[in-house]
């Protein structure tokens, strides 16, 4: 995903769910990441992947962000 200052990378597992196989999907209308199980919505465009709706707001849990660094004409993503 491309942010204002460059590319952004997040773990696609829902941070609220215990099962790491519950993955977020991106809503094409508003670009929010949505959990199909708990219904939480996250805003990956802000650079912090913060919660905007659902259980995640109460728990104040955002998406896990990865570091993105330029490398040899591409990008290196790490945690």
PDB file of N, CA, C and O in Angstrom:
ATOM      1  N   UNK A   1       0.845  -1.158   0.000  1.00  0.00           N
ATOM      2  CA  UNK A   1       0.000   0.000   0.000  1.00  0.00           C
ATOM      3  C   UNK A   1       0.899   1.232   0.000  1.00  0.00           C
ATOM      4  O   UNK A   1       1.922   1.259   0.661  1.00  0.00           O
ATOM      5  N   UNK A   2       0.513   2.251  -0.729  1.00  0.00           N
ATOM      6  CA  UNK A   2       1.326   3.453  -0.826  1.00  0.00           C
ATOM      7  C   UNK A   2       0.757   4.538   0.085  1.00  0.00           C
ATOM      8  O   UNK A   2      -0.404   4.897  -0.016  1.00  0.00           O
ATOM      9  N   UNK A   3       1.580   5.030   1.006  1.00  0.00           N
ATOM     10  CA  UNK A   3       1.205   6.118   1.896  1.00  0.00           C
ATOM     11  C   UNK A   3       1.739   7.439   1.374  1.00  0.00           C
ATOM     12  O   UNK A   3       2.351   7.494   0.305  1.00  0.00           O
ATOM     13  N   UNK A   4       1.568   8.493   2.106  1.00  0.00           N
ATOM     14  CA  UNK A   4       2.027   9.823   1.707  1.00  0.00           C
ATOM     15  C   UNK A   4       3.542   9.859   1.578  1.00  0.00           C
ATOM     16  O   UNK A   4       4.088  10.449   0.656  1.00  0.00           O
ATOM     17  N   UNK A   5       4.245   9.211   2.512  1.00  0.00           N
ATOM     18  CA  UNK A   5       5.702   9.249   2.529  1.00  0.00           C
ATOM     19  C   UNK A   5       6.358   8.056   1.843  1.00  0.00           C
ATOM     20  O   UNK A   5       7.564   7.888   1.926  1.00  0.00           O
ATOM     21  N   UNK A   6       5.575   7.221   1.188  1.00  0.00           N
ATOM     22  CA  UNK A   6       6.126   6.046   0.519  1.00  0.00           C
ATOM     23  C   UNK A   6       5.310   4.813   0.828  1.00  0.00           C
ATOM     24  O   UNK A   6       4.232   4.885   1.411  1.00  0.00           O
ATOM     25  N   UNK A   7       5.830   3.630   0.465  1.00  0.00           N
ATOM     26  CA  UNK A   7       5.062   2.402   0.659  1.00  0.00           C
ATOM     27  C   UNK A   7       4.923   2.031   2.135  1.00  0.00           C
ATOM     28  O   UNK A   7       5.787   2.336   2.955  1.00  0.00           O
ATOM     29  N   UNK A   8       3.798   1.385   2.446  1.00  0.00           N
ATOM     30  CA  UNK A   8       3.496   0.903   3.789  1.00  0.00           C
ATOM     31  C   UNK A   8       3.268  -0.599   3.714  1.00  0.00           C
ATOM     32  O   UNK A   8       2.727  -1.098   2.729  1.00  0.00           O
ATOM     33  N   UNK A   9       3.662  -1.324   4.765  1.00  0.00           N
ATOM     34  CA  UNK A   9       3.444  -2.764   4.800  1.00  0.00           C
ATOM     35  C   UNK A   9       2.896  -3.162   6.169  1.00  0.00           C
ATOM     36  O   UNK A   9       3.377  -2.682   7.201  1.00  0.00           O
ATOM     37  N   UNK A  10       1.882  -4.027   6.164  1.00  0.00           N
ATOM     38  CA  UNK A  10       1.245  -4.493   7.385  1.00  0.00           C
ATOM     39  C   UNK A  10       1.066  -5.999   7.335  1.00  0.00           C
ATOM     40  O   UNK A  10       0.930  -6.583   6.263  1.00  0.00           O
ATOM     41  N   UNK A  11       0.995  -6.607   8.520  1.00  0.00           N
ATOM     42  CA  UNK A  11       0.618  -8.005   8.628  1.00  0.00           C
ATOM     43  C   UNK A  11      -0.877  -8.069   8.340  1.00  0.00           C
ATOM     44  O   UNK A  11      -1.640  -7.247   8.843  1.00  0.00           O
ATOM     45  N   UNK A  12      -1.313  -9.012   7.538  1.00  0.00           N
ATOM     46  CA  UNK A  12      -2.720  -9.102   7.171  1.00  0.00           C
ATOM     47  C   UNK A  12      -3.547  -9.945   8.132  1.00  0.00           C
ATOM     48  O   UNK A  12      -4.746 -10.094   7.955  1.00  0.00           O
ATOM     49  N   UNK A  13      -2.929 -10.495   9.188  1.00  0.00           N
ATOM     50  CA  UNK A  13      -3.691 -11.207  10.219  1.00  0.00           C
ATOM     51  C   UNK A  13      -4.426 -10.177  11.073  1.00  0.00           C
ATOM     52  O   UNK A  13      -3.875  -9.134  11.409  1.00  0.00           O
ATOM     53  N   UNK A  14      -5.668 -10.466  11.426  1.00  0.00           N
ATOM     54  CA  UNK A  14      -6.426  -9.553  12.277  1.00  0.00           C
ATOM     55  C   UNK A  14      -5.780  -9.525  13.658  1.00  0.00           C
ATOM     56  O   UNK A  14      -5.621 -10.570  14.288  1.00  0.00           O
ATOM     57  N   UNK A  15      -5.411  -8.336  14.170  1.00  0.00           N
ATOM     58  CA  UNK A  15      -4.751  -8.251  15.469  1.00  0.00           C
ATOM     59  C   UNK A  15      -5.672  -8.560  16.650  1.00  0.00           C
ATOM     60  O   UNK A  15      -5.201  -8.784  17.755  1.00  0.00           O
ATOM     61  N   UNK A  16      -6.976  -8.596  16.444  1.00  0.00           N
ATOM     62  CA  UNK A  16      -7.925  -8.908  17.506  1.00  0.00           C
ATOM     63  C   UNK A  16      -8.103 -10.426  17.655  1.00  0.00           C
ATOM     64  O   UNK A  16      -8.257 -10.932  18.752  1.00  0.00           O
ATOM     65  N   UNK A  17      -8.067 -11.127  16.560  1.00  0.00           N
ATOM     66  CA  UNK A  17      -8.324 -12.566  16.561  1.00  0.00           C
ATOM     67  C   UNK A  17      -7.103 -13.365  17.000  1.00  0.00           C
ATOM     68  O   UNK A  17      -5.974 -13.006  16.687  1.00  0.00           O
ATOM     69  N   UNK A  18      -7.329 -14.460  17.701  1.00  0.00           N
ATOM     70  CA  UNK A  18      -6.250 -15.335  18.141  1.00  0.00           C
ATOM     71  C   UNK A  18      -5.730 -16.173  16.973  1.00  0.00           C
ATOM     72  O   UNK A  18      -4.537 -16.416  16.857  1.00  0.00           O
ATOM     73  N   UNK A  19      -6.616 -16.587  16.095  1.00  0.00           N
ATOM     74  CA  UNK A  19      -6.263 -17.424  14.951  1.00  0.00           C
ATOM     75  C   UNK A  19      -5.541 -16.583  13.890  1.00  0.00           C
ATOM     76  O   UNK A  19      -6.134 -15.677  13.304  1.00  0.00           O
ATOM     77  N   UNK A  20      -4.254 -16.866  13.609  1.00  0.00           N
ATOM     78  CA  UNK A  20      -3.515 -16.073  12.615  1.00  0.00           C
ATOM     79  C   UNK A  20      -4.001 -16.298  11.186  1.00  0.00           C
ATOM     80  O   UNK A  20      -3.597 -15.585  10.281  1.00  0.00           O
ATOM     81  N   UNK A  21      -4.880 -17.278  10.988  1.00  0.00           N
ATOM     82  CA  UNK A  21      -5.416 -17.536   9.652  1.00  0.00           C
ATOM     83  C   UNK A  21      -6.609 -16.649   9.318  1.00  0.00           C
ATOM     84  O   UNK A  21      -7.098 -16.679   8.194  1.00  0.00           O
ATOM     85  N   UNK A  22      -7.082 -15.864  10.284  1.00  0.00           N
ATOM     86  CA  UNK A  22      -8.158 -14.898  10.021  1.00  0.00           C
ATOM     87  C   UNK A  22      -7.487 -13.668   9.425  1.00  0.00           C
ATOM     88  O   UNK A  22      -6.803 -12.918  10.117  1.00  0.00           O
ATOM     89  N   UNK A  23      -7.646 -13.481   8.129  1.00  0.00           N
ATOM     90  CA  UNK A  23      -6.934 -12.396   7.451  1.00  0.00           C
ATOM     91  C   UNK A  23      -7.868 -11.258   7.048  1.00  0.00           C
ATOM     92  O   UNK A  23      -9.036 -11.472   6.726  1.00  0.00           O
ATOM     93  N   UNK A  24      -7.312 -10.072   7.093  1.00  0.00           N
ATOM     94  CA  UNK A  24      -8.031  -8.872   6.705  1.00  0.00           C
ATOM     95  C   UNK A  24      -8.130  -8.793   5.189  1.00  0.00           C
ATOM     96  O   UNK A  24      -7.260  -9.288   4.473  1.00  0.00           O
ATOM     97  N   UNK A  25      -9.185  -8.164   4.711  1.00  0.00           N
ATOM     98  CA  UNK A  25      -9.302  -7.883   3.283  1.00  0.00           C
ATOM     99  C   UNK A  25      -9.480  -6.380   3.133  1.00  0.00           C
ATOM    100  O   UNK A  25      -9.933  -5.699   4.050  1.00  0.00           O
ATOM    101  N   UNK A  26      -9.116  -5.867   1.977  1.00  0.00           N
ATOM    102  CA  UNK A  26      -9.213  -4.426   1.726  1.00  0.00           C
ATOM    103  C   UNK A  26     -10.528  -4.123   1.017  1.00  0.00           C
ATOM    104  O   UNK A  26     -10.840  -4.699  -0.017  1.00  0.00           O
ATOM    105  N   UNK A  27     -11.293  -3.216   1.608  1.00  0.00           N
ATOM    106  CA  UNK A  27     -12.535  -2.753   1.004  1.00  0.00           C
ATOM    107  C   UNK A  27     -12.169  -1.796  -0.123  1.00  0.00           C
ATOM    108  O   UNK A  27     -11.540  -0.759   0.114  1.00  0.00           O
ATOM    109  N   UNK A  28     -12.541  -2.121  -1.342  1.00  0.00           N
ATOM    110  CA  UNK A  28     -12.170  -1.325  -2.513  1.00  0.00           C
ATOM    111  C   UNK A  28     -12.825   0.055  -2.525  1.00  0.00           C
ATOM    112  O   UNK A  28     -12.333   0.969  -3.186  1.00  0.00           O
ATOM    113  N   UNK A  29     -13.919   0.238  -1.786  1.00  0.00           N
ATOM    114  CA  UNK A  29     -14.612   1.525  -1.778  1.00  0.00           C
ATOM    115  C   UNK A  29     -13.925   2.574  -0.907  1.00  0.00           C
ATOM    116  O   UNK A  29     -13.862   3.742  -1.261  1.00  0.00           O
ATOM    117  N   UNK A  30     -13.407   2.153   0.264  1.00  0.00           N
ATOM    118  CA  UNK A  30     -12.820   3.134   1.176  1.00  0.00           C
ATOM    119  C   UNK A  30     -11.396   2.775   1.612  1.00  0.00           C
ATOM    120  O   UNK A  30     -10.812   3.473   2.431  1.00  0.00           O
ATOM    121  N   UNK A  31     -10.859   1.690   1.087  1.00  0.00           N
ATOM    122  CA  UNK A  31      -9.489   1.217   1.360  1.00  0.00           C
ATOM    123  C   UNK A  31      -9.253   0.837   2.823  1.00  0.00           C
ATOM    124  O   UNK A  31      -8.118   0.757   3.262  1.00  0.00           O
ATOM    125  N   UNK A  32     -10.317   0.585   3.576  1.00  0.00           N
ATOM    126  CA  UNK A  32     -10.156   0.092   4.936  1.00  0.00           C
ATOM    127  C   UNK A  32      -9.887  -1.399   4.906  1.00  0.00           C
ATOM    128  O   UNK A  32     -10.391  -2.120   4.046  1.00  0.00           O
ATOM    129  N   UNK A  33      -9.089  -1.869   5.869  1.00  0.00           N
ATOM    130  CA  UNK A  33      -8.861  -3.303   6.041  1.00  0.00           C
ATOM    131  C   UNK A  33      -9.948  -3.812   6.980  1.00  0.00           C
ATOM    132  O   UNK A  33     -10.194  -3.226   8.034  1.00  0.00           O
ATOM    133  N   UNK A  34     -10.620  -4.909   6.599  1.00  0.00           N
ATOM    134  CA  UNK A  34     -11.781  -5.407   7.328  1.00  0.00           C
ATOM    135  C   UNK A  34     -11.567  -6.864   7.734  1.00  0.00           C
ATOM    136  O   UNK A  34     -11.145  -7.686   6.921  1.00  0.00           O
ATOM    137  N   UNK A  35     -11.897  -7.178   9.002  1.00  0.00           N
ATOM    138  CA  UNK A  35     -11.826  -8.555   9.483  1.00  0.00           C
ATOM    139  C   UNK A  35     -13.158  -9.248   9.208  1.00  0.00           C
ATOM    140  O   UNK A  35     -14.210  -8.752   9.625  1.00  0.00           O
ATOM    141  N   UNK A  36     -13.133 -10.410   8.542  1.00  0.00           N
ATOM    142  CA  UNK A  36     -14.372 -11.108   8.243  1.00  0.00           C
ATOM    143  C   UNK A  36     -15.000 -11.771   9.476  1.00  0.00           C
ATOM    144  O   UNK A  36     -16.178 -12.105   9.453  1.00  0.00           O
ATOM    145  N   UNK A  37     -14.240 -11.939  10.557  1.00  0.00           N
ATOM    146  CA  UNK A  37     -14.765 -12.619  11.747  1.00  0.00           C
ATOM    147  C   UNK A  37     -15.282 -11.643  12.797  1.00  0.00           C
ATOM    148  O   UNK A  37     -16.426 -11.722  13.208  1.00  0.00           O
ATOM    149  N   UNK A  38     -14.446 -10.705  13.266  1.00  0.00           N
ATOM    150  CA  UNK A  38     -14.873  -9.801  14.349  1.00  0.00           C
ATOM    151  C   UNK A  38     -15.511  -8.511  13.821  1.00  0.00           C
ATOM    152  O   UNK A  38     -16.104  -7.765  14.574  1.00  0.00           O
ATOM    153  N   UNK A  39     -15.346  -8.237  12.521  1.00  0.00           N
ATOM    154  CA  UNK A  39     -15.957  -7.056  11.916  1.00  0.00           C
ATOM    155  C   UNK A  39     -15.196  -5.760  12.125  1.00  0.00           C
ATOM    156  O   UNK A  39     -15.680  -4.696  11.762  1.00  0.00           O
ATOM    157  N   UNK A  40     -14.009  -5.824  12.718  1.00  0.00           N
ATOM    158  CA  UNK A  40     -13.219  -4.616  12.923  1.00  0.00           C
ATOM    159  C   UNK A  40     -12.734  -4.043  11.597  1.00  0.00           C
ATOM    160  O   UNK A  40     -12.474  -4.789  10.653  1.00  0.00           O
ATOM    161  N   UNK A  41     -12.625  -2.713  11.543  1.00  0.00           N
ATOM    162  CA  UNK A  41     -12.110  -2.009  10.378  1.00  0.00           C
ATOM    163  C   UNK A  41     -10.870  -1.233  10.804  1.00  0.00           C
ATOM    164  O   UNK A  41     -10.834  -0.674  11.904  1.00  0.00           O
ATOM    165  N   UNK A  42      -9.883  -1.184   9.919  1.00  0.00           N
ATOM    166  CA  UNK A  42      -8.624  -0.483  10.180  1.00  0.00           C
ATOM    167  C   UNK A  42      -8.315   0.438   9.018  1.00  0.00           C
ATOM    168  O   UNK A  42      -8.696   0.171   7.882  1.00  0.00           O
ATOM    169  N   UNK A  43      -7.580   1.522   9.289  1.00  0.00           N
ATOM    170  CA  UNK A  43      -7.194   2.456   8.238  1.00  0.00           C
ATOM    171  C   UNK A  43      -5.697   2.331   7.972  1.00  0.00           C
ATOM    172  O   UNK A  43      -4.891   2.957   8.646  1.00  0.00           O
ATOM    173  N   UNK A  44      -5.307   1.532   6.963  1.00  0.00           N
ATOM    174  CA  UNK A  44      -3.888   1.373   6.661  1.00  0.00           C
ATOM    175  C   UNK A  44      -3.265   2.596   5.990  1.00  0.00           C
ATOM    176  O   UNK A  44      -2.049   2.723   5.938  1.00  0.00           O
ATOM    177  N   UNK A  45      -4.063   3.519   5.505  1.00  0.00           N
ATOM    178  CA  UNK A  45      -3.532   4.686   4.806  1.00  0.00           C
ATOM    179  C   UNK A  45      -2.942   5.735   5.741  1.00  0.00           C
ATOM    180  O   UNK A  45      -2.189   6.596   5.309  1.00  0.00           O
ATOM    181  N   UNK A  46      -3.256   5.672   7.023  1.00  0.00           N
ATOM    182  CA  UNK A  46      -2.768   6.677   7.971  1.00  0.00           C
ATOM    183  C   UNK A  46      -1.307   6.459   8.338  1.00  0.00           C
ATOM    184  O   UNK A  46      -0.681   7.331   8.921  1.00  0.00           O
ATOM    185  N   UNK A  47      -0.776   5.294   8.054  1.00  0.00           N
ATOM    186  CA  UNK A  47       0.606   4.996   8.412  1.00  0.00           C
ATOM    187  C   UNK A  47       0.735   4.256   9.721  1.00  0.00           C
ATOM    188  O   UNK A  47       1.795   3.775  10.068  1.00  0.00           O
ATOM    189  N   UNK A  48      -0.369   4.161  10.476  1.00  0.00           N
ATOM    190  CA  UNK A  48      -0.311   3.398  11.721  1.00  0.00           C
ATOM    191  C   UNK A  48      -1.290   2.229  11.743  1.00  0.00           C
ATOM    192  O   UNK A  48      -1.266   1.428  12.662  1.00  0.00           O
ATOM    193  N   UNK A  49      -2.155   2.113  10.760  1.00  0.00           N
ATOM    194  CA  UNK A  49      -3.098   0.995  10.689  1.00  0.00           C
ATOM    195  C   UNK A  49      -4.069   0.970  11.851  1.00  0.00           C
ATOM    196  O   UNK A  49      -4.498  -0.084  12.284  1.00  0.00           O
ATOM    197  N   UNK A  50      -4.422   2.145  12.346  1.00  0.00           N
ATOM    198  CA  UNK A  50      -5.278   2.243  13.522  1.00  0.00           C
ATOM    199  C   UNK A  50      -6.705   1.787  13.276  1.00  0.00           C
ATOM    200  O   UNK A  50      -7.210   1.818  12.155  1.00  0.00           O
ATOM    201  N   UNK A  51      -7.382   1.354  14.357  1.00  0.00           N
ATOM    202  CA  UNK A  51      -8.765   0.902  14.236  1.00  0.00           C
ATOM    203  C   UNK A  51      -9.721   2.071  14.007  1.00  0.00           C
ATOM    204  O   UNK A  51      -9.512   3.159  14.546  1.00  0.00           O
ATOM    205  N   UNK A  52     -10.766   1.832  13.207  1.00  0.00           N
ATOM    206  CA  UNK A  52     -11.765   2.864  12.957  1.00  0.00           C
ATOM    207  C   UNK A  52     -13.182   2.394  13.271  1.00  0.00           C
ATOM    208  O   UNK A  52     -14.103   3.205  13.340  1.00  0.00           O
ATOM    209  N   UNK A  53     -13.353   1.072  13.499  1.00  0.00           N
ATOM    210  CA  UNK A  53     -14.697   0.537  13.750  1.00  0.00           C
ATOM    211  C   UNK A  53     -14.570  -0.851  14.353  1.00  0.00           C
ATOM    212  O   UNK A  53     -13.637  -1.592  14.032  1.00  0.00           O
ATOM    213  N   UNK A  54     -15.505  -1.208  15.204  1.00  0.00           N
ATOM    214  CA  UNK A  54     -15.600  -2.573  15.717  1.00  0.00           C
ATOM    215  C   UNK A  54     -14.852  -2.801  17.021  1.00  0.00           C
ATOM    216  O   UNK A  54     -14.465  -1.876  17.727  1.00  0.00           O
ATOM    217  N   UNK A  55     -14.650  -4.080  17.334  1.00  0.00           N
ATOM    218  CA  UNK A  55     -14.010  -4.515  18.569  1.00  0.00           C
ATOM    219  C   UNK A  55     -12.631  -3.886  18.734  1.00  0.00           C
ATOM    220  O   UNK A  55     -12.214  -3.564  19.847  1.00  0.00           O
ATOM    221  N   UNK A  56     -11.906  -3.700  17.658  1.00  0.00           N
ATOM    222  CA  UNK A  56     -10.551  -3.152  17.721  1.00  0.00           C
ATOM    223  C   UNK A  56     -10.516  -1.759  18.338  1.00  0.00           C
ATOM    224  O   UNK A  56      -9.528  -1.392  18.959  1.00  0.00           O
ATOM    225  N   UNK A  57     -11.592  -0.987  18.193  1.00  0.00           N
ATOM    226  CA  UNK A  57     -11.633   0.349  18.810  1.00  0.00           C
ATOM    227  C   UNK A  57     -11.613   0.210  20.329  1.00  0.00           C
ATOM    228  O   UNK A  57     -10.900   0.936  21.005  1.00  0.00           O
ATOM    229  N   UNK A  58     -12.380  -0.734  20.864  1.00  0.00           N
ATOM    230  CA  UNK A  58     -12.436  -0.926  22.322  1.00  0.00           C
ATOM    231  C   UNK A  58     -11.110  -1.425  22.880  1.00  0.00           C
ATOM    232  O   UNK A  58     -10.715  -1.054  23.977  1.00  0.00           O
ATOM    233  N   UNK A  59     -10.434  -2.280  22.124  1.00  0.00           N
ATOM    234  CA  UNK A  59      -9.166  -2.844  22.597  1.00  0.00           C
ATOM    235  C   UNK A  59      -7.979  -1.964  22.202  1.00  0.00           C
ATOM    236  O   UNK A  59      -6.864  -2.211  22.635  1.00  0.00           O
ATOM    237  N   UNK A  60      -8.229  -0.958  21.360  1.00  0.00           N
ATOM    238  CA  UNK A  60      -7.191  -0.032  20.885  1.00  0.00           C
ATOM    239  C   UNK A  60      -6.021  -0.769  20.234  1.00  0.00           C
ATOM    240  O   UNK A  60      -4.862  -0.432  20.439  1.00  0.00           O
ATOM    241  N   UNK A  61      -6.364  -1.778  19.436  1.00  0.00           N
ATOM    242  CA  UNK A  61      -5.352  -2.581  18.753  1.00  0.00           C
ATOM    243  C   UNK A  61      -5.368  -2.226  17.275  1.00  0.00           C
ATOM    244  O   UNK A  61      -6.411  -2.289  16.627  1.00  0.00           O
ATOM    245  N   UNK A  62      -4.200  -1.853  16.741  1.00  0.00           N
ATOM    246  CA  UNK A  62      -4.076  -1.548  15.322  1.00  0.00           C
ATOM    247  C   UNK A  62      -3.356  -2.660  14.588  1.00  0.00           C
ATOM    248  O   UNK A  62      -2.871  -3.625  15.193  1.00  0.00           O
ATOM    249  N   UNK A  63      -3.283  -2.523  13.295  1.00  0.00           N
ATOM    250  CA  UNK A  63      -2.584  -3.504  12.460  1.00  0.00           C
ATOM    251  C   UNK A  63      -1.088  -3.495  12.789  1.00  0.00           C
ATOM    252  O   UNK A  63      -0.526  -2.451  13.115  1.00  0.00           O
ATOM    253  N   UNK A  64      -0.454  -4.663  12.678  1.00  0.00           N
ATOM    254  CA  UNK A  64       0.992  -4.745  12.906  1.00  0.00           C
ATOM    255  C   UNK A  64       1.712  -4.203  11.680  1.00  0.00           C
ATOM    256  O   UNK A  64       1.535  -4.692  10.566  1.00  0.00           O
ATOM    257  N   UNK A  65       2.528  -3.194  11.897  1.00  0.00           N
ATOM    258  CA  UNK A  65       3.232  -2.532  10.802  1.00  0.00           C
ATOM    259  C   UNK A  65       4.643  -3.097  10.653  1.00  0.00           C
ATOM    260  O   UNK A  65       5.283  -3.438  11.641  1.00  0.00           O
ATOM    261  N   UNK A  66       5.101  -3.183   9.417  1.00  0.00           N
ATOM    262  CA  UNK A  66       6.463  -3.607   9.111  1.00  0.00           C
ATOM    263  C   UNK A  66       7.264  -2.416   8.606  1.00  0.00           C
ATOM    264  O   UNK A  66       6.708  -1.473   8.041  1.00  0.00           O
ATOM    265  N   UNK A  67       8.585  -2.469   8.791  1.00  0.00           N
ATOM    266  CA  UNK A  67       9.471  -1.424   8.256  1.00  0.00           C
ATOM    267  C   UNK A  67       9.654  -1.667   6.755  1.00  0.00           C
ATOM    268  O   UNK A  67       9.827  -2.801   6.315  1.00  0.00           O
ATOM    269  N   UNK A  68       9.667  -0.587   5.991  1.00  0.00           N
ATOM    270  CA  UNK A  68       9.897  -0.644   4.549  1.00  0.00           C
ATOM    271  C   UNK A  68      11.077   0.261   4.240  1.00  0.00           C
ATOM    272  O   UNK A  68      11.045   1.452   4.530  1.00  0.00           O
ATOM    273  N   UNK A  69      12.137  -0.327   3.679  1.00  0.00           N
ATOM    274  CA  UNK A  69      13.349   0.448   3.372  1.00  0.00           C
ATOM    275  C   UNK A  69      13.708   0.273   1.899  1.00  0.00           C
ATOM    276  O   UNK A  69      13.635  -0.845   1.370  1.00  0.00           O
ATOM    277  N   UNK A  70      14.093   1.372   1.216  1.00  0.00           N
ATOM    278  CA  UNK A  70      14.534   1.251  -0.169  1.00  0.00           C
ATOM    279  C   UNK A  70      15.770   0.344  -0.247  1.00  0.00           C
ATOM    280  O   UNK A  70      16.640   0.369   0.625  1.00  0.00           O
ATOM    281  N   UNK A  71      15.820  -0.469  -1.301  1.00  0.00           N
ATOM    282  CA  UNK A  71      16.942  -1.397  -1.457  1.00  0.00           C
ATOM    283  C   UNK A  71      17.086  -1.808  -2.916  1.00  0.00           C
ATOM    284  O   UNK A  71      16.194  -2.446  -3.473  1.00  0.00           O
ATOM    285  N   UNK A  72      18.175  -1.438  -3.535  1.00  0.00           N
ATOM    286  CA  UNK A  72      18.535  -1.860  -4.896  1.00  0.00           C
ATOM    287  C   UNK A  72      17.389  -1.703  -5.898  1.00  0.00           C
ATOM    288  O   UNK A  72      17.053  -2.636  -6.606  1.00  0.00           O
ATOM    289  N   UNK A  73      16.790  -0.551  -5.935  1.00  0.00           N
ATOM    290  CA  UNK A  73      15.719  -0.280  -6.903  1.00  0.00           C
ATOM    291  C   UNK A  73      14.376  -0.827  -6.482  1.00  0.00           C
ATOM    292  O   UNK A  73      13.395  -0.705  -7.208  1.00  0.00           O
ATOM    293  N   UNK A  74      14.272  -1.428  -5.323  1.00  0.00           N
ATOM    294  CA  UNK A  74      13.016  -1.967  -4.817  1.00  0.00           C
ATOM    295  C   UNK A  74      12.878  -1.610  -3.343  1.00  0.00           C
ATOM    296  O   UNK A  74      13.352  -0.569  -2.910  1.00  0.00           O
ATOM    297  N   UNK A  75      12.277  -2.501  -2.588  1.00  0.00           N
ATOM    298  CA  UNK A  75      12.084  -2.268  -1.168  1.00  0.00           C
ATOM    299  C   UNK A  75      12.354  -3.534  -0.383  1.00  0.00           C
ATOM    300  O   UNK A  75      12.101  -4.638  -0.835  1.00  0.00           O
ATOM    301  N   UNK A  76      12.865  -3.354   0.832  1.00  0.00           N
ATOM    302  CA  UNK A  76      13.118  -4.447   1.764  1.00  0.00           C
ATOM    303  C   UNK A  76      12.121  -4.264   2.905  1.00  0.00           C
ATOM    304  O   UNK A  76      12.047  -3.193   3.502  1.00  0.00           O
ATOM    305  N   UNK A  77      11.336  -5.302   3.202  1.00  0.00           N
ATOM    306  CA  UNK A  77      10.328  -5.245   4.238  1.00  0.00           C
ATOM    307  C   UNK A  77      10.746  -6.143   5.389  1.00  0.00           C
ATOM    308  O   UNK A  77      11.083  -7.313   5.173  1.00  0.00           O
ATOM    309  N   UNK A  78      10.757  -5.591   6.612  1.00  0.00           N
ATOM    310  CA  UNK A  78      11.151  -6.388   7.781  1.00  0.00           C
ATOM    311  C   UNK A  78      10.314  -5.971   8.993  1.00  0.00           C
ATOM    312  O   UNK A  78       9.674  -4.934   8.999  1.00  0.00           O
ATOM    313  N   UNK A  79      10.375  -6.789  10.043  1.00  0.00           N
ATOM    314  CA  UNK A  79       9.629  -6.435  11.258  1.00  0.00           C
ATOM    315  C   UNK A  79      10.547  -5.882  12.315  1.00  0.00           C
ATOM    316  O   UNK A  79      11.687  -5.710  12.185  1.00  0.00           O
TER     317      UNK A  79
END
